XYZ file of C-alpha atoms in Angstrom:
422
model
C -0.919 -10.477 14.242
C -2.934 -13.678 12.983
C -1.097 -15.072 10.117
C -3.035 -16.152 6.835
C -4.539 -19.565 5.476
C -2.879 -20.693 2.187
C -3.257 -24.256 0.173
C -0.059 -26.191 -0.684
C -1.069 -27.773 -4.376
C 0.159 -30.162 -6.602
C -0.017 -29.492 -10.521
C -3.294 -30.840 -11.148
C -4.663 -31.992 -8.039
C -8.084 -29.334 -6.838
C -7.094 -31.072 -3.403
C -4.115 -29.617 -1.426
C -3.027 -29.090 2.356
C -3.553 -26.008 4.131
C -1.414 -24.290 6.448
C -0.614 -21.110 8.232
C 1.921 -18.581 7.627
C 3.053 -15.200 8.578
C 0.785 -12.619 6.716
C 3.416 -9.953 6.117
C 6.526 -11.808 5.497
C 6.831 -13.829 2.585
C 10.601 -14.638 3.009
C 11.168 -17.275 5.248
C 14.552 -15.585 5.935
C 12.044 -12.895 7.713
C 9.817 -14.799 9.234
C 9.989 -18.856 9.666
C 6.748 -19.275 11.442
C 4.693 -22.094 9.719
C 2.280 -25.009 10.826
C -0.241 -26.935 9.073
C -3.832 -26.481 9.548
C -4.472 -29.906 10.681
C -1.446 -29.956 12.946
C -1.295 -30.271 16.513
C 1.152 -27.944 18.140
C 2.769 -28.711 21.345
C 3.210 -26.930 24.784
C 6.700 -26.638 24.430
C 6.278 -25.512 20.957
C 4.343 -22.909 21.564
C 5.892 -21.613 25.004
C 8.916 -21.068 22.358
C 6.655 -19.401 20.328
C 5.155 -17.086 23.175
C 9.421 -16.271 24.238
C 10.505 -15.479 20.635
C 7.104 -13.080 20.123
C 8.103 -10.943 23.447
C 11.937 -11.004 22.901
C 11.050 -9.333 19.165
C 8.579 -6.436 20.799
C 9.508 -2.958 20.187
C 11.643 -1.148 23.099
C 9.531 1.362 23.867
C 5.787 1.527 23.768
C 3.886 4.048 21.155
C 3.000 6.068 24.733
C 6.737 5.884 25.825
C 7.518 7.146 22.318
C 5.372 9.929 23.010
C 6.855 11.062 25.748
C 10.423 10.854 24.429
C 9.267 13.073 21.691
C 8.379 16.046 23.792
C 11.701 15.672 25.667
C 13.718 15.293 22.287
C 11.817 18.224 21.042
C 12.677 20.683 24.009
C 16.440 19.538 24.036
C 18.714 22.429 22.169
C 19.580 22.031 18.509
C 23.032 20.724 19.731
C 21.579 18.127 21.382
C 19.090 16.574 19.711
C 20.859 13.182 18.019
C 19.686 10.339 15.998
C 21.104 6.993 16.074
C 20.828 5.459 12.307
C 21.660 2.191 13.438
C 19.253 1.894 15.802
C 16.901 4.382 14.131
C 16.333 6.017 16.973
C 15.718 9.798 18.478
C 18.334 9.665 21.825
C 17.707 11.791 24.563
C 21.678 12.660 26.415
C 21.355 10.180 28.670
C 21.528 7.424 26.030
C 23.839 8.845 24.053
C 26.975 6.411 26.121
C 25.125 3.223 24.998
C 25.055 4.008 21.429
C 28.727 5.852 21.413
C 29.898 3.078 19.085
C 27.206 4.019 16.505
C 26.804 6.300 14.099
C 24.045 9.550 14.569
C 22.828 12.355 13.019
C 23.345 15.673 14.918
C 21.507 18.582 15.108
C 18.237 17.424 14.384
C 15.680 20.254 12.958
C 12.035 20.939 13.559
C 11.936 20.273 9.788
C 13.704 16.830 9.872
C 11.171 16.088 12.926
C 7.741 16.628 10.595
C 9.469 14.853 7.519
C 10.228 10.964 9.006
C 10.058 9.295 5.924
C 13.479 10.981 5.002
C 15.247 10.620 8.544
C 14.405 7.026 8.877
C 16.027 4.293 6.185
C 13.362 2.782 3.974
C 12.467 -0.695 4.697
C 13.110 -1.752 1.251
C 13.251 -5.756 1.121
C 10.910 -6.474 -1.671
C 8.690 -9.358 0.464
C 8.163 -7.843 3.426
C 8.460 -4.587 3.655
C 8.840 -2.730 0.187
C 8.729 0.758 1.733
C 8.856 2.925 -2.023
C 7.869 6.548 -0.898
C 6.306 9.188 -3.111
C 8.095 11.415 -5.133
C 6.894 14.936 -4.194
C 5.820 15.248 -7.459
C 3.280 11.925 -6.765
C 2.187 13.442 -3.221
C 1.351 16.872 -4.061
C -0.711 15.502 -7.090
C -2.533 13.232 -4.351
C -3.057 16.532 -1.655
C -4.222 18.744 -4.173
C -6.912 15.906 -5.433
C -8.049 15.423 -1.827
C -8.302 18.764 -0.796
C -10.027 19.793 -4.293
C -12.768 17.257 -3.932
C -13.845 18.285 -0.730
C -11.882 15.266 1.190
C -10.894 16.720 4.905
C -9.932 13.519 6.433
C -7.294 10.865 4.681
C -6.831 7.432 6.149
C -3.461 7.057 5.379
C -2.880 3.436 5.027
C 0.906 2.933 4.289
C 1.381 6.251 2.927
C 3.489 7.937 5.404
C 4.985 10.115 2.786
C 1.662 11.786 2.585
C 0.470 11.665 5.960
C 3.144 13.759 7.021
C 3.083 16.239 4.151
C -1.040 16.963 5.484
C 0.787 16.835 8.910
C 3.260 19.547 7.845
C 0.923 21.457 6.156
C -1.988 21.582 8.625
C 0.929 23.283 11.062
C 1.953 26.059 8.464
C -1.214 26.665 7.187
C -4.036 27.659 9.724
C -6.587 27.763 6.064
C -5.341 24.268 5.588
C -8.061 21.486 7.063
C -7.351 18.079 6.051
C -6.530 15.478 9.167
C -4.700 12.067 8.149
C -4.320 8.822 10.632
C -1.275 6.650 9.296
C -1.967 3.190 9.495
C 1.047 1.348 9.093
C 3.355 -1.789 9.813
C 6.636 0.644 10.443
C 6.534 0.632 14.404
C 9.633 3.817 14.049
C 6.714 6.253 13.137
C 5.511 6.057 16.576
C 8.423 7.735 17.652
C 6.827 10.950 15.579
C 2.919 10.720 15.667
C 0.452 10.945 18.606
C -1.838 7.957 18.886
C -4.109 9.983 17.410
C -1.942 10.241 14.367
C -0.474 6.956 13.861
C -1.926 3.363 14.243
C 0.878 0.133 14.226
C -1.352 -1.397 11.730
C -0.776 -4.886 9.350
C -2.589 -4.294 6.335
C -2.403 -7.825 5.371
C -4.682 -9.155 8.059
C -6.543 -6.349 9.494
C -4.177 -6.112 12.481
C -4.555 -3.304 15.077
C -1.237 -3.642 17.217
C -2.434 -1.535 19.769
C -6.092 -3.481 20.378
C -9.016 -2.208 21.129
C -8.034 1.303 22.033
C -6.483 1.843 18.684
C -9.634 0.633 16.670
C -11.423 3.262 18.321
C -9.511 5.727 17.705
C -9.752 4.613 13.746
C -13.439 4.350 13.903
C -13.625 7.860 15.130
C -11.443 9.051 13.041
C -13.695 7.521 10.331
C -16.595 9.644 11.749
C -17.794 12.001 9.424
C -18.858 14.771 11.980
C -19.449 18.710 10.884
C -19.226 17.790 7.165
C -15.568 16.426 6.966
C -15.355 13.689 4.257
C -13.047 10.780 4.809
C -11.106 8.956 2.079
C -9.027 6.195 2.145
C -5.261 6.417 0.198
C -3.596 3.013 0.249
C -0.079 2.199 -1.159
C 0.786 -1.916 -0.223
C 4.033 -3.354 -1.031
C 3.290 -4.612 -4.723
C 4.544 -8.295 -3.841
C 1.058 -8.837 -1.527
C -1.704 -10.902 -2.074
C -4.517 -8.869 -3.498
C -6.732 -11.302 -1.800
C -5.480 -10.253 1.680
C -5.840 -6.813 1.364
C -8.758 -6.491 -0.361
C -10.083 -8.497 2.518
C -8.736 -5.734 4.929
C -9.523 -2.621 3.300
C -12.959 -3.968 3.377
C -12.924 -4.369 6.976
C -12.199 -0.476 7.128
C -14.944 0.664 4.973
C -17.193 -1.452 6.879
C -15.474 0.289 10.041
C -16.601 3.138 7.998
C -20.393 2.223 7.675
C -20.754 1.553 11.047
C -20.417 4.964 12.164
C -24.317 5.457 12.110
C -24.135 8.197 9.140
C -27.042 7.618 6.986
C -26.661 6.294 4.049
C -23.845 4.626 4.206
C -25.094 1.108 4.447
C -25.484 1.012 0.744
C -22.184 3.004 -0.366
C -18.551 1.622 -0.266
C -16.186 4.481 1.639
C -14.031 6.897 -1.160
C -10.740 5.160 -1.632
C -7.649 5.784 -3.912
C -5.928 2.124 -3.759
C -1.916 2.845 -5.505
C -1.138 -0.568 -7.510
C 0.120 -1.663 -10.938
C -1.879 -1.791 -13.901
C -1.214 -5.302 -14.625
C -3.406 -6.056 -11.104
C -6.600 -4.220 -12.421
C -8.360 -7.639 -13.419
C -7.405 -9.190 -9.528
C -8.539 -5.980 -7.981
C -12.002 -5.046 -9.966
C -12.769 -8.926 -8.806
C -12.878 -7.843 -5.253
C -13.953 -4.352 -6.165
C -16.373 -4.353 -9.351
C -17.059 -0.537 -8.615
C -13.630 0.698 -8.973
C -11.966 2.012 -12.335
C -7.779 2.450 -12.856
C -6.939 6.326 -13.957
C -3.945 6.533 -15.989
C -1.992 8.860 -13.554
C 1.639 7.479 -13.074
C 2.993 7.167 -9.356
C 6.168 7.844 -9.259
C 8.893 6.951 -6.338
C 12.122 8.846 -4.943
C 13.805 5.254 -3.805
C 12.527 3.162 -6.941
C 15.273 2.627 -9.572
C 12.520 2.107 -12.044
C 9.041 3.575 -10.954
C 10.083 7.054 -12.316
C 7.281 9.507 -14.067
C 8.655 10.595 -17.563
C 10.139 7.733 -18.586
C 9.047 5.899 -22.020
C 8.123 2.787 -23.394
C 8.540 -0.205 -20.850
C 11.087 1.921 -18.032
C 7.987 3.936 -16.920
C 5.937 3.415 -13.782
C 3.486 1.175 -13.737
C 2.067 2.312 -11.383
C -1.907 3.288 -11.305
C -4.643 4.946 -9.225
C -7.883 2.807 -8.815
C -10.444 4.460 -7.365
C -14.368 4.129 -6.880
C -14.670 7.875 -7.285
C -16.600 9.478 -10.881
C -13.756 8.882 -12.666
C -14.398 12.332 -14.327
C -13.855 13.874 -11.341
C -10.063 12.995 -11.254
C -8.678 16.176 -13.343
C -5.221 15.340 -14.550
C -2.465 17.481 -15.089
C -2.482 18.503 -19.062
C 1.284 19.971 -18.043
C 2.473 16.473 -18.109
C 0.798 15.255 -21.059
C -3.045 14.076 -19.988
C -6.163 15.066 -21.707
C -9.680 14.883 -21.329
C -11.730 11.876 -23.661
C -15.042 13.057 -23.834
C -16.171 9.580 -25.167
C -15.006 7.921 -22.042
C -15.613 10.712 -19.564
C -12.428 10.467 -17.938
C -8.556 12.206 -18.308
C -6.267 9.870 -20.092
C -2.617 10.114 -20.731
C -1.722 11.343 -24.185
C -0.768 7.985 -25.766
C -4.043 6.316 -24.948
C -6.131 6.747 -27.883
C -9.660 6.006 -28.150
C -10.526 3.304 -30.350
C -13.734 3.247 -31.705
C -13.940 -0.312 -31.839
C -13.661 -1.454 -28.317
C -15.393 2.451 -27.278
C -12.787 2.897 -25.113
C -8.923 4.656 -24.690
C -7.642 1.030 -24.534
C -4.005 1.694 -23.126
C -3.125 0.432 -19.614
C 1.007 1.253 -19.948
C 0.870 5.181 -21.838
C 1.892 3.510 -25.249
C -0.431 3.571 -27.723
C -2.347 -0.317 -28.000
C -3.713 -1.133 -31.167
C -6.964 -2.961 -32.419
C -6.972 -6.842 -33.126
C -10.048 -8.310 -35.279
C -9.205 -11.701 -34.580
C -9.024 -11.579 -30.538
C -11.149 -8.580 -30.924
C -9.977 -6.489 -28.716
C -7.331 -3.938 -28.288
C -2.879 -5.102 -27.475
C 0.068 -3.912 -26.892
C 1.969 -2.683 -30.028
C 4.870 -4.881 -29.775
C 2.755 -7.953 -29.548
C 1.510 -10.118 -33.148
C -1.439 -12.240 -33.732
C -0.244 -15.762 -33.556
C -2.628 -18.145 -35.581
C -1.288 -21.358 -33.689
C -1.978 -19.860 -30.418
C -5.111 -18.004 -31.170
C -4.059 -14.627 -29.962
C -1.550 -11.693 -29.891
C 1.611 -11.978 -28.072
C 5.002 -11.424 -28.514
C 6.883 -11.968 -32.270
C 9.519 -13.892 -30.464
C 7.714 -16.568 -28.209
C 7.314 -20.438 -28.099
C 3.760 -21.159 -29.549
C 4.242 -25.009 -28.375
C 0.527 -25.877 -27.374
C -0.069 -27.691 -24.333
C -3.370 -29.560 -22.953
C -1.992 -28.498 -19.356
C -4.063 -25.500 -18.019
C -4.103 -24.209 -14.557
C -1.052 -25.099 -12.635
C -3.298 -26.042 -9.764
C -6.690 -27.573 -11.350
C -5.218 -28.080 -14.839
C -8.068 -27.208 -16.122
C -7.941 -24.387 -18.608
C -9.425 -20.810 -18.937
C -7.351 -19.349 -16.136
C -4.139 -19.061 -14.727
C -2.611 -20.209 -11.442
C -3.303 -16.523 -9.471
C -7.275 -16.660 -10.073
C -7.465 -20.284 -10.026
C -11.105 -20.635 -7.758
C -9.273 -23.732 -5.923
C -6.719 -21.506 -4.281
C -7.546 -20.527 -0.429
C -6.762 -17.456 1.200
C -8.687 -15.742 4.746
């Protein structure tokens, strides 16, 4: 899809270059494509660029994928294989060209409507970061949904619980929640309908199938015979904030322009999965949201476990622009209800009068500082020659260098105003 605009800078220079790279890979190793904004690119450049782009498609087409499916799923148990090399469902006629690899036999209904654990997570950090919910994480999520009235989820790279609703919505003829996955991971296709799945780049607002898969978003966006929609999204935590705050506002827009009245004035329900230490980058974009202290958890995330204490648990947070009252907690794992703040809180956070608020954005319990007055962490120490709390152990060597890219000070680098990114 289009790739993004970014500003090469100088320490202390507001002026810089621009120039275009990829939007979802921010490895070079992954992706080398780069060119400055002012550049002039030539014929033969991009004819090479045109040969490398359709030599790097996908075999198969989502529809061809389709149809493979209902042939793999007819196929006896003994002969249903899975190539995890090539991460593929082979039908016996392929089975010579991959001899030399190694498969899964015996493939299940069940393994069929639960991807996410047949298929390797994409798990480089700057790309693809493909962390799936623990069950434990999902189920919390479903039961939310369902309990608020929610009977559509946009599922934007959450396939873990896309195809738990998926699973559920074929046991369960009571169950009536619908999800679309939107999502970069082209294998899914293999598994979902096109009315299940979208190849989607959240980074840029990419449909991958054109036209004919933004329509079927925006009518799966349509809120016809009652059925709320809300959108769930889980990005790789090494992305811009900027860039996907850009595209998740292209959906809710999608969202408003399905002629329901009243929606010109609201912003679509959303649940956006993040860590806490983002909150101040993402209430800039979205003023209206607040960060519940719920902790997402991950089975394929050394560190990202609920349970753990102190620094080793997850940082990871729900903000939402839901009540935030309305997100019960479960008091089985420790959260309780402040009536002061109207929301559930985990059982560290205490309130503190002072600020009027349960203060905590890790599950320790912060404390109050009259100098910078507001509330810290409780391993950090007010520091009289830097003029605020931080760490006992630090370098309080003063600097008249600010910004990294303005030098001016107030701010750091991340929210400096000079930085560029569409």
């Amino acid at each position: 899809g289009p790739a993004l605009l970014f500003v090469k800078t100088s320490q202390g220079k507001e002026e810089g270059r621009r120039f275009y790279a990829c939007s979802a890979c921010r490895d070079r190793k992954d992706c080398n494509f780069f060119q400055w904004e002012d550049e002039k690119v030539s014929e033969t450049r991009l004819a090479a660029r045109e040969e490398y782009n359709r030599n790097h498609q996908p075999f198969f087409t989502h529809r061809q994928n389709v149809d493979r499916y209902k042939n793999f799923v007819l196929l006896p148990l003994s002969k249903r294989r899975f190539c995890q090399e090539c991460q593929q469902l082979l039908l016996p006629a392929e089975w010579e060209k991959h001899s030399d690899h190694q498969f899964l036999c015996d493939i299940t209904t069940a393994q069929l409507k639960s991807p996410s654990q047949l298929l390797y997570p994409l798990e480089n950090k700057k790309t693809n970061a493909q962390y799936l919910f623990a069950d434990r994480s999902c189920q919390f999520l479903l039961n939310l949904l369902f309990g608020l009235g929610f009977r559509r989820v946009l599922s934007v790279g959450t396939p873990r619980l896309h195809e738990m609703i998926q699973s559920k919505a074929s046991e369960e003829e009571e169950f009536s929640v619908r999800s679309l996955l939107l999502d970069i991971d082209f294998r899914y296709s293999q598994f979902y309908t096109e009315d299940e799945f979208c190849h989607y780049n959240m980074f840029n607002h990419h449909f991958f199938g054109g036209e004919a898969a933004r329509e079927t978003c925006r009518k799966f966006l349509y809120e016809e015979n009652g059925e709320r929609v809300i959108m769930v999204a889980d990005p790789p935590f090494g992305g811009l904030v900027e860039a996907l705050a850009s595209s998740f506002k292209k959906l809710m827009a999608m969202w408003r322009e399905t002629e329901k009245e009243g929606h010109d004035s609201r912003e679509m329900p959303m649940l956006w999965i993040f860590p806490y230490f983002f909150e101040s980058r993402i209430l800039d974009f979205f003023p209206s949201f607040s960060m519940m202290d719920y902790q997402v958890d991950y089975d394929n995330h050394a560190l990202y476990k609920h349970g753990k204490t102190g620094r080793r648990q997850s940082p990871v947070r729900i903000f939402t622009n839901l009540t935030p009252s309305m997100i019960v907690l479960p008091e089985e794992e420790g959260y309780r209800f402040c009536t002061a703040c109207q929301r559930y809180v985990s059982s560290g956070n205490q309130h503190c009068e002072i600020c009027n608020s349960c203060t905590s954005k890790d599950g320790r319990r912060w404390k109050h500082c009259v100098l910078c007055k507001k509330c810290v962490k409780p391993s950090w120490f007010h520091c009289n020659n830097c003029n605020c709390c931080t760490l006992e152990k630090h370098s309080c060597e003063k600097t008249d260098i600010g910004c990294f890219v303005c030098g001016k000070a107030g701010h750091k680098r991340s929210a400096c105003p000079s930085l560029s990114c569409t």
